[in-house]
Coordinates of C-alpha atoms and ligand atoms in Angstrom, one line a residue:
X11 CA -4.3 5.5 -7.5
X12 CA -5.2 9.2 -8.0
X13 CA -3.3 11.9 -6.2
X14 CA -4.8 15.2 -5.0
X15 CA -3.0 18.4 -3.9
X16 CA -4.6 21.7 -2.9
X17 CA -3.2 25.0 -1.7
X18 CA -4.3 28.3 -0.4
X19 CA -2.0 31.0 1.0
X20 CA 0.4 33.7 -0.2
X21 CA 2.6 31.6 -2.5
X22 CA 2.2 31.2 -6.3
X23 CA 0.0 28.1 -6.3
X24 CA 1.4 26.6 -9.5
X25 CA 4.8 25.4 -8.2
X26 CA 3.2 24.2 -5.0
X27 CA 0.7 22.1 -6.9
X28 CA 3.2 20.7 -9.4
X29 CA 5.8 19.8 -6.7
X30 CA 3.1 18.2 -4.7
X31 CA 1.9 16.1 -7.6
X32 CA 5.5 15.0 -8.3
X33 CA 5.6 13.6 -4.7
X34 CA 2.5 11.6 -5.4
X35 CA 3.6 10.2 -8.8
X36 CA 4.4 6.9 -7.0
X37 CA 0.7 6.4 -6.5
X38 CA 0.4 5.6 -10.2
X39 CA -1.4 7.8 -12.8
X40 CA -2.0 8.3 -16.5
X41 CA -3.0 12.0 -16.7
X42 CA -2.7 15.1 -14.6
X43 CA -4.1 18.7 -14.3
X44 CA -4.5 21.8 -12.2
X45 CA -7.1 24.4 -11.5
X46 CA -5.8 27.8 -10.3
X47 CA -8.1 30.7 -9.3
X48 CA -6.9 34.1 -10.6
X49 CA -9.2 37.2 -10.1
X50 CA -12.6 35.9 -11.2
X51 CA -11.4 33.1 -13.4
X52 CA -10.6 29.4 -12.9
X53 CA -7.7 28.4 -15.1
X54 CA -7.8 24.8 -15.9
X55 CA -4.7 23.1 -17.5
X56 CA -4.8 19.3 -17.8
X57 CA -3.6 16.6 -20.1
X58 CA -3.1 12.9 -20.6
X59 CA 0.3 11.6 -19.9
X60 CA 3.0 12.3 -17.3
X61 CA 3.5 15.4 -15.3
X62 CA 6.1 16.6 -17.8
X63 CA 3.4 17.0 -20.4
X64 CA 1.4 19.1 -18.0
X65 CA 4.4 21.2 -17.1
X66 CA 5.0 21.9 -20.8
X67 CA 1.4 23.1 -21.2
X68 CA 1.8 25.3 -18.1
X69 CA 4.9 26.9 -19.5
X70 CA 2.9 28.2 -22.4
X71 CA 0.2 29.9 -20.4
X72 CA 0.4 32.8 -18.0
X73 CA -1.5 31.9 -14.8
X74 CA -1.1 33.7 -11.5
X75 CA -3.0 32.7 -8.4
X76 CA -2.5 31.7 -4.8
X77 CA -5.3 29.1 -4.6
X78 CA -5.5 26.0 -6.6
X79 CA -6.1 22.2 -6.7
X80 CA -4.1 19.6 -8.6
X81 CA -4.7 16.0 -9.6
X82 CA -3.0 12.9 -11.0
X83 CA -5.5 10.5 -12.4
X84 CA -5.5 6.7 -12.5
X85 CA -8.3 6.0 -14.9
X86 CA -11.4 4.2 -13.6
X87 CA -14.4 5.7 -15.5
X88 CA -13.2 6.6 -19.0
X89 CA -9.9 6.0 -20.7
X90 CA -6.9 8.2 -20.1
X91 CA -7.5 11.4 -22.2
X92 CA -7.3 15.2 -21.9
X93 CA -11.1 15.3 -21.6
X94 CA -11.3 12.7 -18.8
X95 CA -8.4 14.3 -16.9
X96 CA -9.1 16.2 -13.7
X97 CA -10.0 19.0 -12.7
X98 CA -13.6 18.9 -13.9
X99 CA -15.7 22.1 -14.0
X100 CA -19.4 22.7 -13.5
X101 CA -21.7 23.8 -16.3
X102 CA -21.3 27.5 -15.5
X103 CA -17.6 27.1 -15.2
X104 CA -17.6 28.6 -11.7
X105 CA -16.8 25.4 -9.8
X106 CA -13.8 23.1 -10.3
X107 CA -13.2 19.8 -8.6
X108 CA -10.6 17.0 -8.3
X109 CA -11.6 13.5 -7.1
X110 CA -10.1 10.2 -6.0
X111 CA -12.5 7.3 -5.6
X112 CA -15.5 5.9 -7.4
X113 CA -19.1 7.2 -7.2
X114 CA -21.4 4.2 -7.5
X115 CA -24.6 6.1 -8.2
X116 CA -23.2 8.5 -10.7
X117 CA -25.3 7.2 -13.6
X118 CA -28.5 7.9 -11.8
X119 CA -27.3 11.4 -10.9
X120 CA -26.1 12.0 -14.5
X121 CA -29.6 11.1 -15.8
X122 CA -31.2 13.4 -13.3
X123 CA -28.9 16.3 -14.2
X124 CA -29.3 15.6 -17.9
X125 CA -33.1 16.1 -17.5
X126 CA -32.2 19.5 -15.9
X127 CA -30.3 20.5 -19.0
X128 CA -26.8 19.6 -17.9
X129 CA -24.4 18.3 -20.6
X130 CA -21.3 16.2 -20.0
X131 CA -18.0 16.4 -21.9
X132 CA -16.3 13.5 -20.2
X133 CA -17.0 9.9 -19.3
X134 CA -16.1 10.4 -15.7
X135 CA -18.1 10.1 -12.5
X136 CA -16.2 13.2 -11.3
X137 CA -17.7 15.6 -13.7
X138 CA -21.1 14.6 -12.4
X139 CA -20.1 15.7 -8.9
X140 CA -19.0 19.1 -10.3
X141 CA -22.4 19.7 -11.9
X142 CA -24.3 18.4 -8.9
X143 CA -22.5 20.9 -6.6
X144 CA -23.5 23.7 -9.0
X145 CA -27.1 22.4 -9.0
X146 CA -27.1 22.5 -5.2
X147 CA -25.3 25.8 -4.9
X148 CA -27.2 28.6 -3.3
X149 CA -24.4 30.9 -2.5
X150 CA -22.6 28.8 0.2
X151 CA -20.0 26.4 -1.2
X152 CA -19.7 24.3 2.0
X153 CA -23.5 23.8 2.1
X154 CA -23.6 22.9 -1.5
X155 CA -20.8 20.4 -1.1
X156 CA -22.5 18.9 2.1
X157 CA -25.8 18.6 0.2
X158 CA -24.1 16.9 -2.7
X159 CA -22.1 14.5 -0.6
X160 CA -25.3 13.4 1.1
X161 CA -26.6 12.4 -2.3
X162 CA -23.5 10.4 -3.4
X163 CA -22.8 6.7 -2.8
X164 CA -19.3 5.4 -3.1
X165 CA -15.8 6.6 -2.3
X166 CA -14.3 10.1 -2.6
X167 CA -11.5 12.4 -1.7
X168 CA -12.4 15.8 -3.1
X169 CA -10.9 19.2 -3.6
X170 CA -13.5 21.9 -4.6
X171 CA -12.9 25.5 -5.5
X172 CA -15.3 28.2 -6.8
X173 CA -14.9 31.6 -8.4
X174 CA -17.5 33.0 -6.0
X175 CA -15.3 31.9 -3.0
X176 CA -11.8 33.2 -3.7
X177 CA -10.8 33.1 0.0
X178 CA -11.4 29.4 0.6
X179 CA -11.7 26.0 -0.9
X180 CA -13.4 22.8 0.3
X181 CA -12.1 19.3 0.8
X182 CA -14.1 16.1 1.7
X183 CA -13.2 12.5 2.4
X184 CA -14.9 9.1 2.4
X185 CA -13.0 5.8 1.9
X186 CA -10.2 7.5 -0.1
X187 CA -7.2 9.2 1.7
X188 CA -7.0 12.9 2.2
X189 CA -5.1 15.0 4.8
X190 CA -4.9 18.7 5.6
X191 CA -1.6 20.4 6.0
X192 CA -1.4 23.4 8.3
X193 CA 1.0 26.2 7.5
X194 CA 1.7 29.8 8.5
X195 CA -1.2 31.7 6.8
X196 CA -1.4 28.9 4.2
X197 CA -3.0 25.5 4.2
X198 CA -2.8 22.4 2.0
X199 CA -4.7 19.2 1.2
X200 CA -3.0 16.1 -0.2
X201 CA -3.6 12.4 -0.7
X202 CA -0.5 11.6 1.2
X203 CA 2.0 13.3 3.5
X204 CA 5.1 13.5 1.2
X205 CA 3.2 16.1 -1.0
X206 CA 3.2 18.7 1.8
X207 CA 6.3 17.8 3.8
X208 CA 8.4 20.6 2.2
X209 CA 6.0 23.1 3.8
X210 CA 4.6 21.7 7.0
X211 CA 4.7 18.8 9.4
X212 CA 1.4 19.8 11.1
X213 CA -1.4 17.7 9.7
X214 CA -5.1 17.2 10.4
X215 CA -6.4 13.8 9.4
X216 CA -9.9 13.9 8.0
X217 CA -12.2 11.1 9.1
X218 CA -14.7 9.5 6.7
X219 CA -17.7 11.6 5.8
X220 CA -16.1 14.9 6.8
X221 CA -15.8 18.1 5.0
X222 CA -13.1 20.8 5.5
X223 CA -13.5 24.4 4.8
X224 CA -10.0 25.7 4.1
X225 CA -8.9 29.3 4.0
X226 CA -5.3 30.7 4.3
X227 CA -5.8 31.4 8.0
X228 CA -8.0 28.6 9.3
X229 CA -9.4 25.1 8.7
X230 CA -12.9 24.2 9.9
X231 CA -14.0 20.5 9.8
X232 CA -17.7 19.5 9.6
X233 CA -19.5 16.2 9.5
X234 CA -22.2 15.6 6.8
X235 CA -24.8 17.1 9.1
X236 CA -22.8 20.4 9.0
X237 CA -21.7 20.1 12.7
X238 CA -18.3 21.4 13.6
X239 CA -15.7 18.6 14.4
X240 CA -12.7 19.0 16.6
X241 CA -9.4 17.4 15.5
X242 CA -6.0 16.9 17.1
X243 CA -3.1 18.2 15.1
X244 CA -0.8 15.3 14.1
X245 CA 2.9 16.1 13.9
X246 CA 4.8 14.2 11.1
X247 CA 8.2 13.2 12.4
X248 CA 9.5 11.7 9.1
X249 CA 12.7 13.4 7.9
X250 CA 12.1 14.9 4.5
X251 CA 14.9 12.9 2.9
X252 CA 13.1 9.7 3.9
X253 CA 10.8 10.5 1.0
X254 CA 13.8 11.3 -1.3
X255 CA 16.2 8.8 -3.2
X256 CA 19.3 9.9 -1.3
X257 CA 21.7 9.0 -4.1
X258 CA 20.1 5.6 -4.9
X259 CA 19.1 5.1 -8.6
X260 CA 15.6 4.1 -7.6
X261 CA 13.3 4.3 -4.6
X262 CA 13.0 0.5 -4.7
X263 CA 16.7 -0.2 -4.2
X264 CA 16.9 2.5 -1.6
X265 CA 14.0 0.8 0.3
X266 CA 15.5 -2.6 0.0
X267 CA 18.7 -1.2 1.6
X268 CA 16.5 0.3 4.3
X269 CA 15.3 -3.1 5.3
X270 CA 17.8 -3.7 8.1
X271 CA 16.8 -0.4 9.8
X272 CA 13.1 -0.9 9.0
X273 CA 13.0 -4.4 10.5
X274 CA 15.0 -3.1 13.5
X275 CA 12.6 -0.2 14.0
X276 CA 9.7 -2.6 13.9
X277 CA 11.1 -5.2 16.3
X278 CA 13.3 -3.5 18.8
X279 CA 10.8 -1.1 20.5
X280 CA 8.5 -4.1 21.1
X281 CA 11.1 -6.2 22.9
X282 CA 11.5 -4.8 26.4
X283 CA 13.8 -6.8 28.7
X284 CA 13.1 -10.3 27.6
X285 CA 9.4 -9.8 26.8
X286 CA 7.5 -8.9 23.6
X287 CA 5.3 -5.9 24.4
X288 CA 2.7 -5.0 21.8
X289 CA 1.6 -1.3 21.6
X290 CA -1.2 -0.7 24.0
X291 CA -3.0 -3.8 22.8
X292 CA -6.6 -4.0 24.1
X293 CA -6.9 -7.7 23.2
X294 CA -6.7 -9.6 26.5
X295 CA -5.0 -12.9 27.4
X296 CA -8.6 -14.3 27.8
X297 CA -9.5 -13.3 24.3
X298 CA -6.4 -14.9 22.9
X299 CA -6.9 -18.1 24.8
X300 CA -10.6 -18.3 23.6
X301 CA -9.8 -17.2 20.1
X302 CA -11.2 -19.9 17.8
X303 CA -9.9 -18.6 14.5
X304 CA -7.7 -15.9 13.0
X305 CA -8.5 -14.4 9.6
X306 CA -5.6 -12.7 7.9
X307 CA -6.9 -10.4 5.2
X308 CA -4.9 -8.3 2.8
X309 CA -4.1 -7.7 -0.9
X310 CA -1.0 -8.2 -3.0
X311 CA 2.3 -8.2 -1.1
X312 CA 0.5 -7.7 2.2
X313 CA -1.5 -10.8 1.5
X314 CA 1.6 -12.8 0.8
X315 CA 2.9 -11.6 4.2
X316 CA -0.4 -12.8 5.6
X317 CA 0.2 -16.3 4.2
X318 CA 3.5 -16.4 6.1
X319 CA 1.7 -15.2 9.1
X320 CA -0.8 -18.0 8.8
X321 CA 2.0 -20.6 9.0
X322 CA 3.7 -18.8 11.9
X323 CA 0.6 -18.3 14.0
X324 CA -0.6 -21.9 13.6
X325 CA 2.9 -23.2 14.3
X326 CA 3.6 -21.0 17.3
X327 CA 0.3 -20.0 18.8
X328 CA -1.7 -23.1 17.7
X329 CA -4.7 -21.0 16.7
X330 CA -6.4 -22.0 13.4
X331 CA -5.5 -19.2 10.9
X332 CA -6.5 -18.6 7.3
X333 CA -5.0 -16.0 5.0
X334 CA -7.3 -14.6 2.2
X335 CA -7.3 -11.8 -0.3
X336 CA -9.6 -9.0 0.8
X337 CA -11.5 -8.8 -2.4
X338 CA -12.6 -12.4 -2.0
X339 CA -13.2 -12.3 1.8
X340 CA -15.5 -9.3 1.7
X341 CA -18.0 -10.7 -0.8
X342 CA -18.4 -14.4 0.2
X343 CA -20.4 -13.8 3.4
X344 CA -17.6 -15.2 5.5
X345 CA -18.2 -17.2 8.7
X346 CA -16.9 -14.8 11.3
X347 CA -17.9 -14.3 14.9
X348 CA -16.9 -12.6 18.2
X349 CA -14.5 -15.5 19.0
X350 CA -12.5 -14.7 15.9
X351 CA -9.6 -12.2 15.4
X352 CA -9.2 -10.6 12.0
X353 CA -5.7 -9.3 11.2
X354 CA -5.7 -6.9 8.3
X355 CA -2.3 -6.0 6.7
X356 CA -1.8 -2.9 4.6
X357 CA 1.3 -0.8 3.9
X358 CA -0.8 2.3 2.9
X359 CA -3.6 1.6 5.3
X360 CA -6.0 2.8 2.5
X361 CA -6.5 -0.2 0.3
X362 CA -10.2 -0.1 -0.2
X363 CA -10.7 -3.9 -0.4
X364 CA -8.8 -4.4 2.8
X365 CA -10.6 -1.6 4.5
X366 CA -14.0 -2.9 3.5
X367 CA -13.1 -6.5 4.4
X368 CA -12.1 -5.3 7.9
X369 CA -15.5 -3.5 8.2
X370 CA -17.2 -6.7 7.2
X371 CA -15.3 -8.7 9.8
X372 CA -16.2 -6.1 12.5
X373 CA -19.8 -6.1 11.4
X374 CA -19.8 -9.9 12.1
X375 CA -18.4 -9.4 15.6
X376 CA -14.7 -10.1 15.1
X377 CA -12.0 -8.2 16.9
X378 CA -9.6 -6.5 14.5
X379 CA -5.8 -6.0 14.5
X380 CA -4.3 -3.8 11.8
X381 CA -0.6 -4.2 10.7
X382 CA -0.1 -0.9 8.9
X383 CA 2.8 1.3 7.8
X384 CA 1.1 4.7 7.5
X385 CA 0.2 6.3 10.8
X386 CA -3.3 7.6 11.1
X387 CA -4.5 5.9 7.9
X388 CA -8.1 4.8 7.6
X389 CA -7.4 1.1 8.4
X390 CA -5.2 2.0 11.4
X391 CA -8.0 4.3 12.8
X392 CA -10.8 1.8 12.5
X393 CA -9.1 -1.3 13.9
X394 CA -9.4 -2.3 17.5
X395 CA -5.6 -2.7 17.8
X396 CA -2.8 -1.5 15.6
X397 CA 0.7 -2.8 15.2
X398 CA 2.6 -0.3 13.1
X399 CA 5.4 -1.4 10.8
X400 CA 7.9 1.4 11.4
X401 CA 9.3 1.1 7.9
X402 CA 9.2 4.8 7.1
X403 CA 7.6 6.0 3.8
X404 CA 7.6 3.4 1.1
X405 CA 7.5 5.3 -2.3
X406 CA 8.3 2.6 -4.9
X407 CA 5.1 1.0 -6.1
X408 CA 6.6 -2.5 -5.6
X409 CA 6.5 -3.1 -1.9
X410 CA 9.8 -4.4 -0.4
X411 CA 10.7 -3.2 3.1
X412 CA 7.0 -3.1 4.0
X413 CA 6.9 -6.8 3.4
X414 CA 9.9 -7.6 5.6
X415 CA 8.4 -5.4 8.4
X416 CA 4.9 -6.9 8.0
X417 CA 6.5 -10.3 8.6
X418 CA 8.4 -9.0 11.6
X419 CA 5.1 -7.6 13.1
X420 CA 3.3 -10.9 12.4
X421 CA 6.1 -12.9 14.2
X422 CA 5.9 -10.5 17.1
X423 CA 2.2 -11.1 17.4
X424 CA 2.5 -14.9 16.9
X425 CA 5.2 -15.2 19.6
X426 CA 3.3 -12.9 21.9
X427 CA 0.1 -14.9 21.5
X428 CA 2.0 -18.2 22.0
X429 CA 3.6 -16.8 25.1
X430 CA 0.3 -15.6 26.5
X431 CA -1.1 -19.0 25.9
X432 CA 1.8 -20.6 27.8
X433 CA 3.0 -22.5 24.8
X434 CA 6.6 -21.4 24.7
X435 CA 9.1 -22.1 27.5
X436 CA 11.6 -19.5 28.5
X437 CA 14.4 -21.1 26.4
X438 CA 12.4 -21.3 23.2
X439 CA 10.9 -17.8 23.7
X440 CA 14.4 -16.3 24.3
X441 CA 15.8 -18.1 21.3
X442 CA 13.1 -16.6 19.0
X443 CA 13.6 -13.2 20.5
X444 CA 17.3 -13.3 20.0
X445 CA 17.0 -14.4 16.4
X446 CA 14.4 -11.7 15.7
X447 CA 16.9 -9.2 17.0
X448 CA 19.6 -10.5 14.7
X449 CA 17.4 -10.2 11.6
X450 CA 18.6 -6.7 10.6
X451 CA 22.2 -7.9 10.4
X452 CA 21.2 -11.0 8.6
X453 CA 19.5 -8.9 5.9
X454 CA 22.6 -6.6 5.8
X455 CA 24.7 -9.7 5.0
X456 CA 22.4 -10.7 2.2
X457 CA 22.6 -7.2 0.7
X458 CA 26.3 -8.0 0.4
X459 CA 25.4 -10.7 -2.1
X460 CA 23.9 -8.2 -4.5
X461 CA 26.6 -8.4 -7.2
X462 CA 26.1 -12.2 -7.4
X463 CA 22.4 -11.7 -7.8
X464 CA 22.9 -8.9 -10.3
X465 CA 25.1 -11.2 -12.4
X466 CA 22.5 -13.9 -12.4
X467 CA 19.9 -11.4 -13.4
X468 CA 22.0 -10.3 -16.3
X469 CA 22.0 -13.9 -17.5
X470 CA 18.3 -14.4 -17.2
X471 CA 16.5 -11.0 -17.9
X472 CA 15.2 -12.4 -21.2
X473 CA 13.4 -15.3 -19.6
X474 CA 9.8 -15.7 -20.9
X475 CA 8.5 -17.3 -17.7
X476 CA 10.1 -17.9 -14.3
X477 CA 8.8 -20.3 -11.7
X478 CA 9.2 -19.9 -7.9
X479 CA 8.8 -23.1 -5.9
X480 CA 9.0 -23.9 -2.2
X481 CA 7.3 -25.9 0.5
X482 CA 5.5 -24.6 3.6
X483 CA 6.8 -21.2 4.5
X484 CA 9.0 -21.3 1.4
X485 CA 5.9 -21.7 -0.8
X486 CA 4.4 -18.6 0.9
X487 CA 7.7 -16.8 0.3
X488 CA 7.7 -17.9 -3.3
X489 CA 4.4 -16.1 -3.8
X490 CA 6.0 -12.8 -3.0
X491 CA 9.1 -13.5 -4.9
X492 CA 7.0 -14.2 -8.0
X493 CA 4.9 -11.1 -7.6
X494 CA 7.9 -8.9 -7.2
X495 CA 9.3 -10.2 -10.5
X496 CA 6.0 -9.8 -12.4
X497 CA 5.2 -6.3 -11.3
X498 CA 8.4 -4.6 -12.3
X499 CA 10.0 -6.9 -14.9
X500 CA 6.7 -7.7 -16.7
X501 CA 7.9 -11.3 -17.1
X502 CA 5.3 -13.9 -16.5
X503 CA 5.9 -15.9 -13.3
X504 CA 4.1 -18.1 -10.9
X505 CA 4.7 -19.5 -7.5
X506 CA 4.1 -23.2 -6.9
X507 CA 4.1 -25.6 -4.0
X508 CA 7.2 -27.8 -4.6
X509 CA 5.2 -30.9 -3.9
X510 CA 2.4 -29.9 -6.3
X511 CA 4.6 -29.3 -9.4
X512 CA 4.5 -32.9 -10.6
X513 CA 0.7 -32.8 -10.6
X514 CA 0.6 -30.9 -13.9
X515 CA 2.6 -27.7 -14.1
X516 CA 5.9 -29.6 -14.5
X517 CA 4.8 -30.1 -18.1
X518 CA 5.8 -26.5 -18.6
X519 CA 9.4 -27.0 -17.5
X520 CA 11.6 -27.3 -20.5
X521 CA 15.3 -26.7 -21.5
X522 CA 16.4 -23.4 -20.0
X523 CA 13.3 -22.7 -17.9
X524 CA 14.4 -20.7 -14.9
X525 CA 13.1 -22.0 -11.5
X526 CA 13.8 -20.2 -8.3
X527 CA 13.8 -22.7 -5.4
X528 CA 13.6 -21.7 -1.8
X529 CA 15.0 -24.2 0.7
X530 CA 14.8 -22.6 4.2
X531 CA 12.5 -25.1 5.8
X532 CA 14.7 -27.6 7.5
X533 CA 12.2 -30.5 7.7
X534 CA 11.3 -30.1 4.1
X535 CA 14.9 -29.6 2.8
X536 CA 15.3 -33.1 1.3
X537 CA 11.9 -32.9 -0.3
X538 CA 13.0 -29.7 -2.0
X539 CA 16.3 -31.3 -3.1
X540 CA 14.1 -33.8 -4.8
X541 CA 12.0 -31.1 -6.5
X542 CA 15.2 -29.5 -7.8
X543 CA 16.3 -32.8 -9.2
X544 CA 12.8 -33.1 -10.9
X545 CA 13.1 -29.8 -12.7
X546 CA 16.8 -30.2 -13.5
X547 CA 16.0 -33.5 -15.2
X548 CA 13.7 -31.6 -17.5
X549 CA 16.3 -29.0 -18.4
X550 CA 15.5 -26.2 -15.9
X551 CA 18.1 -23.7 -14.7
X552 CA 17.8 -23.4 -10.9
X553 CA 18.5 -20.4 -8.7
X554 CA 18.4 -21.6 -5.1
X555 CA 18.0 -19.6 -1.8
X556 CA 19.4 -21.7 1.1
X557 CA 20.9 -21.4 4.5
X558 CA 24.7 -21.1 4.7
X559 CA 25.0 -24.5 6.3
X560 CA 23.3 -26.2 3.3
X561 CA 24.9 -24.1 0.5
X562 CA 27.6 -26.6 -0.4
X563 CA 25.1 -29.5 -0.8
X564 CA 22.6 -27.3 -2.8
X565 CA 25.4 -26.0 -5.0
X566 CA 26.0 -29.5 -6.2
X567 CA 22.6 -29.6 -8.0
X568 CA 21.5 -26.0 -8.4
X569 CA 23.0 -23.6 -11.0
X570 CA 23.4 -20.8 -8.5
X571 CA 22.8 -20.5 -4.8
X572 CA 22.2 -17.4 -2.7
X573 CA 23.1 -18.1 0.9
X574 CA 21.2 -16.6 3.8
X575 CA 22.5 -16.7 7.4
X576 CA 21.4 -19.7 9.3
X577 CA 18.3 -19.1 11.4
X578 CA 15.3 -21.0 12.7
X579 CA 13.3 -22.1 9.7
X580 CA 10.1 -20.4 10.9
X581 CA 11.8 -17.0 11.0
X582 CA 13.6 -17.4 7.7
X583 CA 11.2 -15.5 5.4
X584 CA 12.0 -12.2 7.0
X585 CA 15.5 -12.3 5.4
X586 CA 15.0 -14.9 2.6
X587 CA 12.7 -12.6 0.6
X588 CA 15.5 -10.0 0.1
X589 CA 17.5 -12.0 -2.5
X590 CA 14.3 -12.4 -4.5
X591 CA 13.5 -8.6 -4.3
X592 CA 17.1 -7.9 -5.5
X593 CA 16.8 -10.4 -8.3
X594 CA 13.5 -8.8 -9.5
X595 CA 15.0 -5.3 -9.2
X596 CA 18.1 -6.1 -11.3
X597 CA 16.1 -7.9 -14.0
X598 CA 13.8 -4.8 -14.3
X599 CA 16.7 -2.4 -14.4
X600 CA 18.5 -4.4 -17.1
X601 CA 15.2 -4.4 -19.1
X602 CA 15.1 -0.7 -18.8
X603 CA 11.7 -0.6 -17.1
X604 CA 10.3 2.2 -14.9
X605 CA 11.2 0.3 -11.7
X606 CA 9.6 2.7 -9.2
X607 CA 6.4 3.3 -11.3
X608 CA 5.7 0.1 -13.2
X609 CA 3.0 0.3 -15.9
X610 CA -0.6 -0.1 -14.9
X611 CA 0.2 -0.2 -11.2
X612 CA -0.6 2.2 -8.3
X613 CA 1.0 2.3 -4.9
X614 CA -2.3 2.3 -3.1
X615 CA -5.4 0.8 -4.6
X616 CA -8.0 3.1 -3.1
X617 CA -10.7 2.2 -5.7
X618 CA -12.3 -1.2 -6.3
Ligands
AGP702 C1 3.0 -4.9 -4.0 O1 4.3 -4.7 -4.5 C2 2.0 -4.0 -4.7 N1 2.3 -2.6 -4.7 C3 0.6 -4.3 -4.3 O2 0.4 -5.7 -4.4 C4 0.3 -3.9 -2.8 O3 1.0 -4.8 -1.9 C5 -1.2 -4.1 -2.6 O4 -1.9 -3.2 -3.4 C6 -1.6 -3.8 -1.1 O5 -1.3 -2.5 -0.8 P1 -1.4 -2.1 0.8 O6 -0.3 -2.9 1.5 O7 -1.1 -0.6 0.8 O8 -2.7 -2.4 1.3

């Protein structure tokens, strides 16, 4: 998704903008640009392509200025091109803007402005905003922006600067992320915290439908009625290197190696004595006992965590649960009421489909619980209860440690609900808690198998299609294993329920087809052995993931086995996903792909 950076202060704006945009590259983009105010001129430099292309252009022009806005664009309206790149300027060239989001009524506004004599050089909705601000401008930039925003429908994070206002610029937010960084006689805006961390840890988080007037010395926040808003300063306690590679070749492998600490950080603070204590939850025992259904809503990897959560909640807390992709849930007029709990899962806390799905569930009376990794994100702020995954910043587009910690949070919730419903005796409860606390070292031991996984990847990186099969929680796990491979290796893959393969898809299994089989579910183990025999009989090559106690038996029929430490089947996915993440990573590296920034993908999908 697009990245926005803005700066005003005493430094040369150009390096501040460029370094900030580099920190946002992980969000995914196809073009980039900056607008820097110098004397009475707005200097716009922008281009299709990576930031290196923009940097080259900037080397060839002499631009001085201490205020500017920058943008990395992930194309929505109009193909990636120099013309469609941001910033966009108004007709009179006096106003420049950068935008993340989609304006849903831009065509109507474009028609209106065309009748007023405005011409458009790009295909973007953003350029329409620039002209509309000019049309509404009567000498006060904040008022012109406020008037404009009241006429827009859709999502936006905006940075706006004007020649007539050299001592301030304006920012605005609705449904797309934007934060304000507070420095010493300098201030910043950014789509995400890593962009401003080198300069400040003091942040103001804009709420939806708010506008910020930002000068070097102060920041004023208004609602769309122009009323001043007060806001607590949020102190970012990440260490800067958490958003650096620290010697790893890629962020993705670094983040896989952070899984033990991330899972520990998510679980340990919530186990006090021998009890699971969820952070200031307002949901009561009564609500849990009377809860008739749990909807688990998310996208992508977070959705796959939700499918695991469904199995865990039903098995442990005996509450009917359904996992569903947010983009389907929000448009099907779902049956939701006040006796339901809706759990939304999101690493970024800004995925627009998940945010809108949560709003739909709330509108229908459901309580909401957010499992989110980014503190203060939109989803976190709007949910009734929040269970943060303390995974630290996840920079690689392909989500890894976030998934392991999302599972950890879901198990904590499922066990807490089961306990509060009186469904777990002391012995069972303590056993689960002990195993959860051992998860970090289990994952660490799996990381020790990476050479074996890397070798297997080197033998299969040319596969045309790879199947992931499993039963029960292993099927849920296979969904994520398959997505990980697809999104960074670009190899076609699909996850299949082991018992369903013979109902059609097994026709695709032929000599040499690679099938990854997960066998962590004890009561389905023999069934999965049968499924391995089925695919082997048709020439498949099988990579199995199995508990240590079953490794010898599985090795007799599979071509390779990755062992994971023995644990209760229901908790196995927290660790069993790691070998699949490593396999996908090594295949992508061997193929020479851009592992951290795979083609076409964005870290946070903040547009529909
Ligand atoms: C996963 O590797 C992808 N990056 C993508 O599927 C992601 O999980 C999905 O877009 C949801 O993002 P979120 O967790 O930030 O809401």
